[in-house]
mmCIF file of C-alpha atoms and ligand atoms in Angstrom:
data_model
loop_
_atom_site.group_PDB
_atom_site.id
_atom_site.type_symbol
_atom_site.label_atom_id
_atom_site.label_comp_id
_atom_site.label_asym_id
_atom_site.label_seq_id
_atom_site.Cartn_x
_atom_site.Cartn_y
_atom_site.Cartn_z
ATOM 1 C CA MET A 26 14.521 13.502 -7.702
ATOM 2 C CA ILE A 27 10.734 12.312 -6.579
ATOM 3 C CA ASP A 28 8.788 13.119 -9.816
ATOM 4 C CA LEU A 29 4.651 13.350 -8.036
ATOM 5 C CA ARG A 30 3.244 15.943 -11.127
ATOM 6 C CA SER A 31 1.302 12.475 -12.579
ATOM 7 C CA ASP A 32 1.364 9.077 -13.160
ATOM 8 C CA THR A 33 2.163 9.846 -16.393
ATOM 9 C CA VAL A 34 5.590 10.246 -16.052
ATOM 10 C CA SER A 35 6.613 6.593 -14.566
ATOM 11 C CA LYS A 36 9.194 4.477 -16.943
ATOM 12 C CA PRO A 37 8.710 1.367 -18.385
ATOM 13 C CA ASN A 38 10.749 -1.385 -15.824
ATOM 14 C CA ASP A 39 12.991 -3.868 -17.368
ATOM 15 C CA SER A 40 10.522 -6.591 -17.349
ATOM 16 C CA MET A 41 7.984 -4.580 -19.369
ATOM 17 C CA ARG A 42 11.308 -3.791 -21.725
ATOM 18 C CA LYS A 43 12.450 -7.391 -22.095
ATOM 19 C CA VAL A 44 8.169 -7.499 -23.726
ATOM 20 C CA ILE A 45 8.627 -5.170 -25.850
ATOM 21 C CA GLN A 46 12.230 -6.507 -27.220
ATOM 22 C CA LEU A 47 10.787 -9.477 -28.211
ATOM 23 C CA ALA A 48 7.300 -8.220 -29.061
ATOM 24 C CA GLU A 49 5.219 -10.345 -32.342
ATOM 25 C CA VAL A 50 4.591 -7.947 -34.623
ATOM 26 C CA GLY A 51 2.721 -6.978 -38.395
ATOM 27 C CA ASP A 52 0.852 -4.213 -40.396
ATOM 28 C CA ASP A 53 -1.842 -3.643 -37.725
ATOM 29 C CA VAL A 54 -3.711 -1.122 -40.037
ATOM 30 C CA ILE A 55 -4.434 -3.847 -42.821
ATOM 31 C CA GLY A 56 -5.013 -6.015 -39.546
ATOM 32 C CA ASP A 57 -1.727 -8.216 -38.833
ATOM 33 C CA ASP A 58 -0.773 -7.692 -35.871
ATOM 34 C CA PRO A 59 -1.242 -9.930 -32.737
ATOM 35 C CA THR A 60 0.034 -8.598 -29.986
ATOM 36 C CA VAL A 61 -1.746 -5.631 -31.170
ATOM 37 C CA GLN A 62 -4.860 -8.140 -31.804
ATOM 38 C CA ARG A 63 -4.805 -10.112 -28.190
ATOM 39 C CA LEU A 64 -4.516 -6.526 -26.444
ATOM 40 C CA GLU A 65 -7.580 -5.389 -27.931
ATOM 41 C CA GLN A 66 -9.388 -8.754 -26.987
ATOM 42 C CA LEU A 67 -8.030 -8.392 -23.585
ATOM 43 C CA SER A 68 -8.999 -4.586 -23.463
ATOM 44 C CA ALA A 69 -12.682 -5.424 -24.140
ATOM 45 C CA GLN A 70 -13.359 -8.502 -22.793
ATOM 46 C CA THR A 71 -12.148 -6.476 -19.305
ATOM 47 C CA ALA A 72 -14.055 -3.768 -19.966
ATOM 48 C CA GLY A 73 -17.065 -6.160 -20.841
ATOM 49 C CA LYS A 74 -17.769 -4.730 -24.787
ATOM 50 C CA ASP A 75 -17.851 -6.474 -27.748
ATOM 51 C CA ALA A 76 -14.411 -4.890 -29.198
ATOM 52 C CA ALA A 77 -11.955 -2.486 -28.824
ATOM 53 C CA LEU A 78 -9.402 -0.300 -30.300
ATOM 54 C CA TYR A 79 -5.588 0.617 -29.342
ATOM 55 C CA VAL A 80 -5.009 4.234 -29.733
ATOM 56 C CA PRO A 81 -1.745 6.124 -29.913
ATOM 57 C CA SER A 82 -3.605 8.205 -26.363
ATOM 58 C CA GLY A 83 -5.910 8.945 -24.293
ATOM 59 C CA THR A 84 -6.839 12.053 -26.047
ATOM 60 C CA MET A 85 -7.714 10.272 -29.205
ATOM 61 C CA GLY A 86 -9.767 7.856 -27.591
ATOM 62 C CA ASN A 87 -12.240 10.399 -26.444
ATOM 63 C CA LEU A 88 -12.458 12.413 -29.575
ATOM 64 C CA ILE A 89 -12.938 9.232 -31.480
ATOM 65 C CA ALA A 90 -15.480 8.389 -29.745
ATOM 66 C CA LEU A 91 -16.706 11.948 -29.858
ATOM 67 C CA LEU A 92 -16.559 11.440 -33.693
ATOM 68 C CA VAL A 93 -18.924 8.519 -33.789
ATOM 69 C CA HIS A 94 -21.390 8.919 -30.763
ATOM 70 C CA CYS A 95 -21.856 12.571 -32.974
ATOM 71 C CA GLN A 96 -22.329 11.997 -36.628
ATOM 72 C CA THR A 97 -26.073 13.409 -37.192
ATOM 73 C CA ARG A 98 -25.782 15.003 -33.384
ATOM 74 C CA LYS A 99 -23.792 17.834 -33.141
ATOM 75 C CA ALA A 100 -23.967 18.123 -29.193
ATOM 76 C CA ALA A 101 -22.027 16.540 -26.757
ATOM 77 C CA ILE A 102 -22.712 17.367 -22.844
ATOM 78 C CA VAL A 103 -19.179 17.710 -20.886
ATOM 79 C CA GLY A 104 -18.699 18.512 -17.146
ATOM 80 C CA SER A 105 -17.029 21.813 -16.381
ATOM 81 C CA GLU A 106 -14.034 20.128 -15.173
ATOM 82 C CA SER A 107 -13.399 17.054 -16.937
ATOM 83 C CA HIS A 108 -10.208 16.115 -19.178
ATOM 84 C CA ILE A 109 -11.955 16.618 -22.452
ATOM 85 C CA LEU A 110 -12.710 19.822 -22.026
ATOM 86 C CA TRP A 111 -10.055 21.420 -20.080
ATOM 87 C CA HIS A 112 -6.519 19.679 -21.835
ATOM 88 C CA GLU A 113 -8.390 18.496 -25.555
ATOM 89 C CA GLY A 114 -8.197 21.869 -27.260
ATOM 90 C CA LEU A 115 -11.241 21.741 -30.343
ATOM 91 C CA GLY A 116 -10.698 18.382 -31.690
ATOM 92 C CA ALA A 117 -14.553 17.357 -31.498
ATOM 93 C CA THR A 118 -15.575 21.164 -32.353
ATOM 94 C CA ALA A 119 -12.552 21.603 -35.110
ATOM 95 C CA LEU A 120 -12.367 18.628 -36.959
ATOM 96 C CA GLY A 121 -16.600 17.402 -35.756
ATOM 97 C CA GLY A 122 -17.922 19.997 -36.119
ATOM 98 C CA ILE A 123 -19.541 19.456 -31.974
ATOM 99 C CA HIS A 124 -20.863 21.954 -29.808
ATOM 100 C CA LEU A 125 -19.730 21.220 -26.665
ATOM 101 C CA ILE A 126 -21.530 22.103 -23.544
ATOM 102 C CA SER A 127 -19.798 22.275 -20.698
ATOM 103 C CA ILE A 128 -22.831 21.074 -17.618
ATOM 104 C CA GLU A 129 -21.040 21.959 -13.698
ATOM 105 C CA ASN A 130 -18.944 18.725 -12.359
ATOM 106 C CA GLU A 131 -19.995 18.801 -8.587
ATOM 107 C CA SER A 132 -17.122 17.970 -6.328
ATOM 108 C CA ASP A 133 -17.021 14.542 -6.212
ATOM 109 C CA GLY A 134 -16.505 14.429 -10.902
ATOM 110 C CA LYS A 135 -20.508 13.971 -10.618
ATOM 111 C CA LEU A 136 -22.582 16.103 -13.455
ATOM 112 C CA SER A 137 -25.134 18.130 -11.378
ATOM 113 C CA ASP A 138 -28.486 16.928 -11.756
ATOM 114 C CA ALA A 139 -30.105 20.042 -11.431
ATOM 115 C CA ASP A 140 -28.464 21.083 -15.165
ATOM 116 C CA LEU A 141 -28.775 18.322 -16.679
ATOM 117 C CA ASP A 142 -32.763 17.966 -15.906
ATOM 118 C CA LYS A 143 -32.387 22.015 -16.753
ATOM 119 C CA PHE A 144 -31.081 21.131 -19.898
ATOM 120 C CA ALA A 145 -33.253 18.287 -20.871
ATOM 121 C CA GLN A 146 -36.559 21.129 -20.212
ATOM 122 C CA ASP A 147 -35.065 24.092 -21.880
ATOM 123 C CA LYS A 148 -34.082 21.632 -25.235
ATOM 124 C CA VAL A 149 -30.969 24.286 -25.744
ATOM 125 C CA ALA A 150 -29.669 21.480 -28.435
ATOM 126 C CA ASP A 151 -30.010 18.012 -28.712
ATOM 127 C CA PRO A 152 -26.756 16.241 -27.127
ATOM 128 C CA ALA A 153 -26.332 13.092 -28.975
ATOM 129 C CA VAL A 154 -23.486 11.659 -26.113
ATOM 130 C CA VAL A 155 -23.093 12.548 -22.484
ATOM 131 C CA CYS A 156 -19.045 12.275 -20.995
ATOM 132 C CA ILE A 157 -18.314 11.505 -17.795
ATOM 133 C CA GLU A 158 -14.651 10.409 -16.373
ATOM 134 C CA ASN A 159 -13.792 8.171 -13.477
ATOM 135 C CA THR A 160 -11.652 8.745 -11.984
ATOM 136 C CA HIS A 161 -11.953 12.418 -12.469
ATOM 137 C CA ASN A 162 -8.858 13.751 -12.361
ATOM 138 C CA ARG A 163 -9.696 17.524 -11.651
ATOM 139 C CA CYS A 164 -11.862 16.701 -9.317
ATOM 140 C CA GLY A 165 -9.011 14.766 -7.330
ATOM 141 C CA GLY A 166 -9.328 11.545 -8.316
ATOM 142 C CA ARG A 167 -13.063 10.864 -7.020
ATOM 143 C CA VAL A 168 -14.697 7.856 -8.145
ATOM 144 C CA LEU A 169 -18.290 7.576 -9.032
ATOM 145 C CA ASP A 170 -19.892 4.436 -8.312
ATOM 146 C CA GLU A 171 -22.430 2.019 -9.657
ATOM 147 C CA LYS A 172 -24.878 3.449 -8.712
ATOM 148 C CA TYR A 173 -24.431 7.188 -10.060
ATOM 149 C CA LEU A 174 -23.116 5.185 -13.042
ATOM 150 C CA SER A 175 -26.927 3.569 -13.741
ATOM 151 C CA GLU A 176 -28.292 7.353 -12.820
ATOM 152 C CA ILE A 177 -26.574 8.606 -15.381
ATOM 153 C CA ALA A 178 -27.085 6.642 -17.700
ATOM 154 C CA ASN A 179 -30.996 6.009 -17.305
ATOM 155 C CA HIS A 180 -30.540 10.156 -17.557
ATOM 156 C CA ALA A 181 -28.854 10.362 -20.779
ATOM 157 C CA HIS A 182 -30.986 7.370 -22.235
ATOM 158 C CA ARG A 183 -33.831 9.302 -21.951
ATOM 159 C CA LEU A 184 -32.452 11.929 -23.601
ATOM 160 C CA ASN A 185 -31.793 9.623 -26.157
ATOM 161 C CA ALA A 186 -27.876 10.130 -25.466
ATOM 162 C CA LYS A 187 -25.485 7.434 -25.383
ATOM 163 C CA VAL A 188 -22.785 8.028 -22.421
ATOM 164 C CA HIS A 189 -19.075 7.914 -22.607
ATOM 165 C CA MET A 190 -16.730 7.274 -19.850
ATOM 166 C CA ASP A 191 -13.103 8.869 -19.690
ATOM 167 C CA GLY A 192 -12.379 6.433 -18.054
ATOM 168 C CA ALA A 193 -7.898 6.859 -18.372
ATOM 169 C CA ARG A 194 -7.865 5.608 -14.519
ATOM 170 C CA ILE A 195 -10.756 2.702 -14.621
ATOM 171 C CA PHE A 196 -8.656 0.504 -12.621
ATOM 172 C CA ASN A 197 -7.668 3.233 -9.691
ATOM 173 C CA ALA A 198 -11.850 3.417 -9.565
ATOM 174 C CA ALA A 199 -12.889 0.065 -9.526
ATOM 175 C CA LEU A 200 -9.804 -0.759 -7.129
ATOM 176 C CA ALA A 201 -11.232 1.994 -5.060
ATOM 177 C CA LEU A 202 -14.360 0.759 -4.552
ATOM 178 C CA ASN A 203 -13.651 -2.725 -4.438
ATOM 179 C CA CYS A 204 -15.940 -3.788 -7.576
ATOM 180 C CA GLU A 205 -14.761 -4.962 -11.019
ATOM 181 C CA ILE A 206 -14.393 -3.176 -14.134
ATOM 182 C CA THR A 207 -17.510 -4.052 -16.056
ATOM 183 C CA ASP A 208 -19.382 -2.988 -12.729
ATOM 184 C CA LEU A 209 -18.385 0.598 -14.025
ATOM 185 C CA THR A 210 -19.019 0.169 -17.535
ATOM 186 C CA ARG A 211 -22.093 -2.274 -17.635
ATOM 187 C CA ASN A 212 -24.258 0.875 -18.424
ATOM 188 C CA VAL A 213 -21.931 3.405 -20.679
ATOM 189 C CA ASP A 214 -21.900 2.528 -24.381
ATOM 190 C CA SER A 215 -17.972 3.742 -24.958
ATOM 191 C CA VAL A 216 -15.188 3.727 -22.049
ATOM 192 C CA SER A 217 -11.661 4.402 -23.027
ATOM 193 C CA PHE A 218 -8.877 3.869 -20.038
ATOM 194 C CA CYS A 219 -5.072 4.632 -20.609
ATOM 195 C CA PHE A 220 -2.002 1.922 -20.078
ATOM 196 C CA SER A 221 0.433 4.712 -20.229
ATOM 197 C CA LYS A 222 -1.062 6.168 -16.615
ATOM 198 C CA GLY A 223 -0.283 4.310 -13.458
ATOM 199 C CA LEU A 224 -0.227 0.466 -15.107
ATOM 200 C CA GLY A 225 3.063 1.999 -15.760
ATOM 201 C CA ALA A 226 3.059 1.241 -19.680
ATOM 202 C CA PRO A 227 5.435 4.018 -22.040
ATOM 203 C CA ILE A 228 2.390 4.885 -24.279
ATOM 204 C CA GLY A 229 -1.414 4.131 -25.327
ATOM 205 C CA SER A 230 -5.054 3.624 -24.779
ATOM 206 C CA VAL A 231 -8.122 1.924 -25.693
ATOM 207 C CA LEU A 232 -11.463 2.814 -26.886
ATOM 208 C CA CYS A 233 -14.297 -0.213 -25.960
ATOM 209 C CA GLY A 234 -17.733 -0.103 -27.443
ATOM 210 C CA ASP A 235 -20.084 -2.763 -29.322
ATOM 211 C CA ASN A 236 -18.785 -3.962 -32.690
ATOM 212 C CA GLU A 237 -20.404 -1.165 -35.159
ATOM 213 C CA PHE A 238 -18.980 1.323 -32.866
ATOM 214 C CA ILE A 239 -15.467 0.283 -33.441
ATOM 215 C CA LYS A 240 -15.588 -0.596 -36.739
ATOM 216 C CA GLN A 241 -16.616 3.053 -37.154
ATOM 217 C CA ALA A 242 -13.994 4.038 -35.035
ATOM 218 C CA ARG A 243 -11.539 2.477 -36.629
ATOM 219 C CA ILE A 244 -12.088 3.919 -39.895
ATOM 220 C CA VAL A 245 -12.116 7.910 -37.650
ATOM 221 C CA ARG A 246 -8.557 6.649 -36.281
ATOM 222 C CA ARG A 247 -7.121 5.751 -39.939
ATOM 223 C CA ASN A 248 -8.398 8.616 -40.449
ATOM 224 C CA LEU A 249 -6.768 11.087 -37.688
ATOM 225 C CA GLY A 250 -3.171 9.853 -38.888
ATOM 226 C CA GLY A 251 -3.894 7.323 -35.690
ATOM 227 C CA GLY A 252 -3.424 3.860 -37.809
ATOM 228 C CA MET A 253 0.052 2.972 -36.472
ATOM 229 C CA ARG A 254 1.897 -0.169 -38.424
ATOM 230 C CA GLN A 255 3.986 -2.729 -36.411
ATOM 231 C CA VAL A 256 2.506 -1.082 -33.239
ATOM 232 C CA GLY A 257 3.044 -4.251 -31.031
ATOM 233 C CA MET A 258 5.620 -3.429 -30.160
ATOM 234 C CA ILE A 259 4.346 -0.800 -27.894
ATOM 235 C CA ALA A 260 0.711 -2.687 -27.369
ATOM 236 C CA SER A 261 3.435 -5.626 -25.670
ATOM 237 C CA ALA A 262 3.898 -2.516 -23.227
ATOM 238 C CA ALA A 263 0.165 -2.197 -22.554
ATOM 239 C CA GLU A 264 -0.605 -6.230 -22.337
ATOM 240 C CA TYR A 265 2.107 -6.713 -19.834
ATOM 241 C CA ALA A 266 0.707 -3.795 -17.534
ATOM 242 C CA LEU A 267 -2.416 -4.855 -17.881
ATOM 243 C CA GLN A 268 -1.663 -8.248 -17.163
ATOM 244 C CA ASN A 269 1.023 -7.129 -14.183
ATOM 245 C CA ASN A 270 0.306 -3.868 -13.057
ATOM 246 C CA VAL A 271 -3.303 -3.872 -12.658
ATOM 247 C CA LYS A 272 -3.199 -5.230 -8.295
ATOM 248 C CA ARG A 273 -0.328 -2.682 -6.835
ATOM 249 C CA LEU A 274 -2.466 0.372 -7.966
ATOM 250 C CA ILE A 275 -4.040 -0.356 -4.660
ATOM 251 C CA ASP A 276 -0.139 0.754 -3.282
ATOM 252 C CA ASP A 277 -0.834 3.826 -4.605
ATOM 253 C CA HIS A 278 -3.874 4.345 -3.180
ATOM 254 C CA SER A 279 -2.223 4.038 -0.032
ATOM 255 C CA ASN A 280 0.416 5.834 -0.565
ATOM 256 C CA ALA A 281 -1.723 9.208 -1.273
ATOM 257 C CA LYS A 282 -3.323 8.900 1.761
ATOM 258 C CA ILE A 283 -0.564 8.885 4.007
ATOM 259 C CA ILE A 284 1.083 12.627 2.622
ATOM 260 C CA ALA A 285 -2.395 13.604 2.525
ATOM 261 C CA ASP A 286 -2.281 12.636 6.258
ATOM 262 C CA ALA A 287 0.819 14.100 6.405
ATOM 263 C CA LEU A 288 -0.314 17.503 5.251
ATOM 264 C CA SER A 289 -3.473 17.150 6.790
ATOM 265 C CA LYS A 290 -1.357 18.635 10.130
ATOM 266 C CA PHE A 291 -0.152 21.463 9.021
ATOM 267 C CA PRO A 292 -3.199 24.862 9.329
ATOM 268 C CA GLN A 293 -0.977 26.175 6.016
ATOM 269 C CA ILE A 294 -2.365 23.341 4.046
ATOM 270 C CA GLU A 295 -6.394 22.955 3.469
ATOM 271 C CA ILE A 296 -6.955 19.414 2.500
ATOM 272 C CA ASN A 297 -9.770 16.758 3.048
ATOM 273 C CA VAL A 298 -8.409 13.734 3.999
ATOM 274 C CA ASN A 299 -11.376 11.986 3.307
ATOM 275 C CA GLU A 300 -12.079 13.143 -0.429
ATOM 276 C CA VAL A 301 -8.504 11.628 -1.981
ATOM 277 C CA GLU A 302 -9.829 7.960 -3.176
ATOM 278 C CA THR A 303 -7.586 7.000 -5.512
ATOM 279 C CA ASN A 304 -3.829 8.362 -6.508
ATOM 280 C CA ILE A 305 -4.619 11.751 -6.689
ATOM 281 C CA ILE A 306 -3.939 14.629 -4.127
ATOM 282 C CA TYR A 307 -5.225 18.211 -4.392
ATOM 283 C CA PHE A 308 -4.696 20.801 -1.818
ATOM 284 C CA ASN A 309 -4.660 24.248 -1.262
ATOM 285 C CA LEU A 310 -2.000 26.488 0.424
ATOM 286 C CA ASN A 311 -3.127 28.804 2.947
ATOM 287 C CA ASN A 312 -0.115 31.819 3.019
ATOM 288 C CA ILE A 313 2.185 30.540 1.663
ATOM 289 C CA ASP A 314 3.224 31.445 -2.000
ATOM 290 C CA GLY A 315 2.219 29.163 -4.922
ATOM 291 C CA ASP A 316 5.288 29.841 -6.925
ATOM 292 C CA ILE A 317 7.354 29.834 -4.360
ATOM 293 C CA PHE A 318 6.686 26.910 -2.747
ATOM 294 C CA GLU A 319 6.092 24.877 -6.351
ATOM 295 C CA LYS A 320 10.550 25.747 -6.448
ATOM 296 C CA THR A 321 11.392 25.314 -3.213
ATOM 297 C CA LEU A 322 9.809 21.880 -3.444
ATOM 298 C CA ALA A 323 11.580 21.176 -7.145
ATOM 299 C CA GLU A 324 15.136 22.597 -5.055
ATOM 300 C CA LYS A 325 15.250 19.835 -2.542
ATOM 301 C CA GLY A 326 14.056 17.289 -4.924
ATOM 302 C CA LEU A 327 10.780 17.302 -5.252
ATOM 303 C CA TYR A 328 8.710 17.687 -8.485
ATOM 304 C CA VAL A 329 4.690 18.429 -7.941
ATOM 305 C CA SER A 330 2.371 20.108 -10.036
ATOM 306 C CA ARG A 331 -0.558 22.851 -9.964
ATOM 307 C CA PRO A 332 -2.529 22.229 -13.126
ATOM 308 C CA LYS A 333 -5.702 24.250 -11.482
ATOM 309 C CA SER A 334 -4.248 27.561 -9.627
ATOM 310 C CA LYS A 335 -1.919 29.580 -8.252
ATOM 311 C CA GLN A 336 -2.493 27.974 -4.745
ATOM 312 C CA GLU A 337 -3.350 24.751 -6.037
ATOM 313 C CA VAL A 338 -0.829 21.439 -5.784
ATOM 314 C CA ARG A 339 -1.487 18.270 -7.216
ATOM 315 C CA ILE A 340 -0.131 15.347 -5.727
ATOM 316 C CA VAL A 341 0.253 12.340 -7.771
ATOM 317 C CA THR A 342 1.594 8.850 -6.684
ATOM 318 C CA HIS A 343 2.317 6.634 -9.256
ATOM 319 C CA ILE A 344 4.506 3.343 -10.235
ATOM 320 C CA ASP A 345 7.858 4.145 -9.838
ATOM 321 C CA ILE A 346 7.083 5.593 -6.318
ATOM 322 C CA ASN A 347 8.012 3.392 -3.378
ATOM 323 C CA GLU A 348 7.766 3.571 0.609
ATOM 324 C CA LYS A 349 11.016 5.167 0.612
ATOM 325 C CA ASP A 350 10.117 8.086 -1.862
ATOM 326 C CA ILE A 351 6.779 8.607 -0.069
ATOM 327 C CA LYS A 352 8.802 9.152 3.482
ATOM 328 C CA GLN A 353 11.326 10.910 1.543
ATOM 329 C CA ALA A 354 8.860 12.796 -0.251
ATOM 330 C CA ILE A 355 6.993 14.174 2.930
ATOM 331 C CA GLU A 356 10.272 14.758 4.904
ATOM 332 C CA ILE A 357 10.417 18.124 1.729
ATOM 333 C CA LEU A 358 6.967 18.897 2.075
ATOM 334 C CA GLU A 359 7.069 18.957 5.570
ATOM 335 C CA SER A 360 10.740 21.218 5.539
ATOM 336 C CA VAL A 361 9.514 23.509 3.054
ATOM 337 C CA ILE A 362 6.212 24.224 4.574
ATOM 338 C CA THR A 363 7.850 24.836 8.105
ATOM 339 C CA SER A 364 10.341 27.355 6.419
ATOM 340 C CA LEU A 365 8.123 29.070 4.425
ATOM 341 C CA SER A 366 5.590 29.512 7.464
ATOM 342 C CA SER A 367 8.172 31.337 9.237
HETATM 343 C C1 LIG B 422 -9.136 11.520 -17.500
HETATM 344 C C2 LIG B 422 -8.079 11.944 -18.625
HETATM 345 N N1 LIG B 422 -8.239 11.464 -19.878
HETATM 346 C C3 LIG B 422 -7.816 11.692 -20.577
HETATM 347 C C4 LIG B 422 -6.520 12.102 -20.195
HETATM 348 C C5 LIG B 422 -5.823 11.738 -21.703
HETATM 349 O O1 LIG B 422 -4.877 10.949 -21.961
HETATM 350 P P1 LIG B 422 -3.128 11.237 -22.903
HETATM 351 O O2 LIG B 422 -2.393 12.364 -22.474
HETATM 352 O O3 LIG B 422 -2.765 10.361 -22.919
HETATM 353 O O4 LIG B 422 -3.607 11.717 -24.036
HETATM 354 C C6 LIG B 422 -5.887 12.155 -19.541
HETATM 355 C C7 LIG B 422 -4.375 12.453 -19.169
HETATM 356 O O5 LIG B 422 -3.606 12.630 -18.003
HETATM 357 C C8 LIG B 422 -6.593 12.482 -18.419
HETATM 358 O O6 LIG B 422 -6.267 12.649 -17.056
#
């Protein structure tokens, strides 16, 4: 089975499992886990921030960021296609009474300037934070570059709002842009990133920010039930992933390009290969039924997903997919497109 539904489906390899087995641990809720301490230090350094907090998931990282930023002013701006809005439920609203104000995401993942300006002029609410996503999942893994990030941060700061970056796939963004992570995080006030996506660890994310922010985030994590005890067991896998699996993400990007190029030859497939910037591919089906397409691919051993709509297919390349799998995936895609078109 070739599973291209998401980069979250990858499984720890033998080296990672060995590291997990040998992990040094302690009670992290009372600050005694040396592996977590090392991971948090390395993460903070990677993001160029004072401090970091290990959290069970990207969703909890974003939730904690919203709860800390919106303690007094109860509004947050999020993109209309953001993961926070579509896939993270009502956590911030239910637990923090936070009004999530959605403004339009352009197709490249940027927030619409016009909407932000209008928002500032109309003064409909007083947002404490503007959330951005890099890379942008539902916008097809598109990257936000340093120039845009500096502009949006200035914009947000002029509104007296902080900036939180959902950087679940920040390493993909930095590699695609051939820049340092810190170039992308310099102007944001907080950033979360995930170990359990392209980096191949089984669990966990991290939230980074200044010392005061992380101090408060630590309390909120505990209150949410995210205080974990001998969590060095899994933090060791995250540390291994950070040390060993970042540079290879570039292979996922070239694999995604290879698939996108192959798909672009078919008139039944609507795809813009220039928009495939990282490891996520979206394409539309013309004159092929989405349900039948997905089912037929699965029968032939290829899993894809359709998180946005019936006719819009998503493919995500990742660490468990090698050159041979890509070749085979393309063969399956080509045969299914051809057979369903005739
Ligand atoms: C952009 C983005 N942010 C946040 C998350 C949430 O991560 P988790 O599934 O670890 O909660 C995801 C998950 O796919 C994501 O794609």
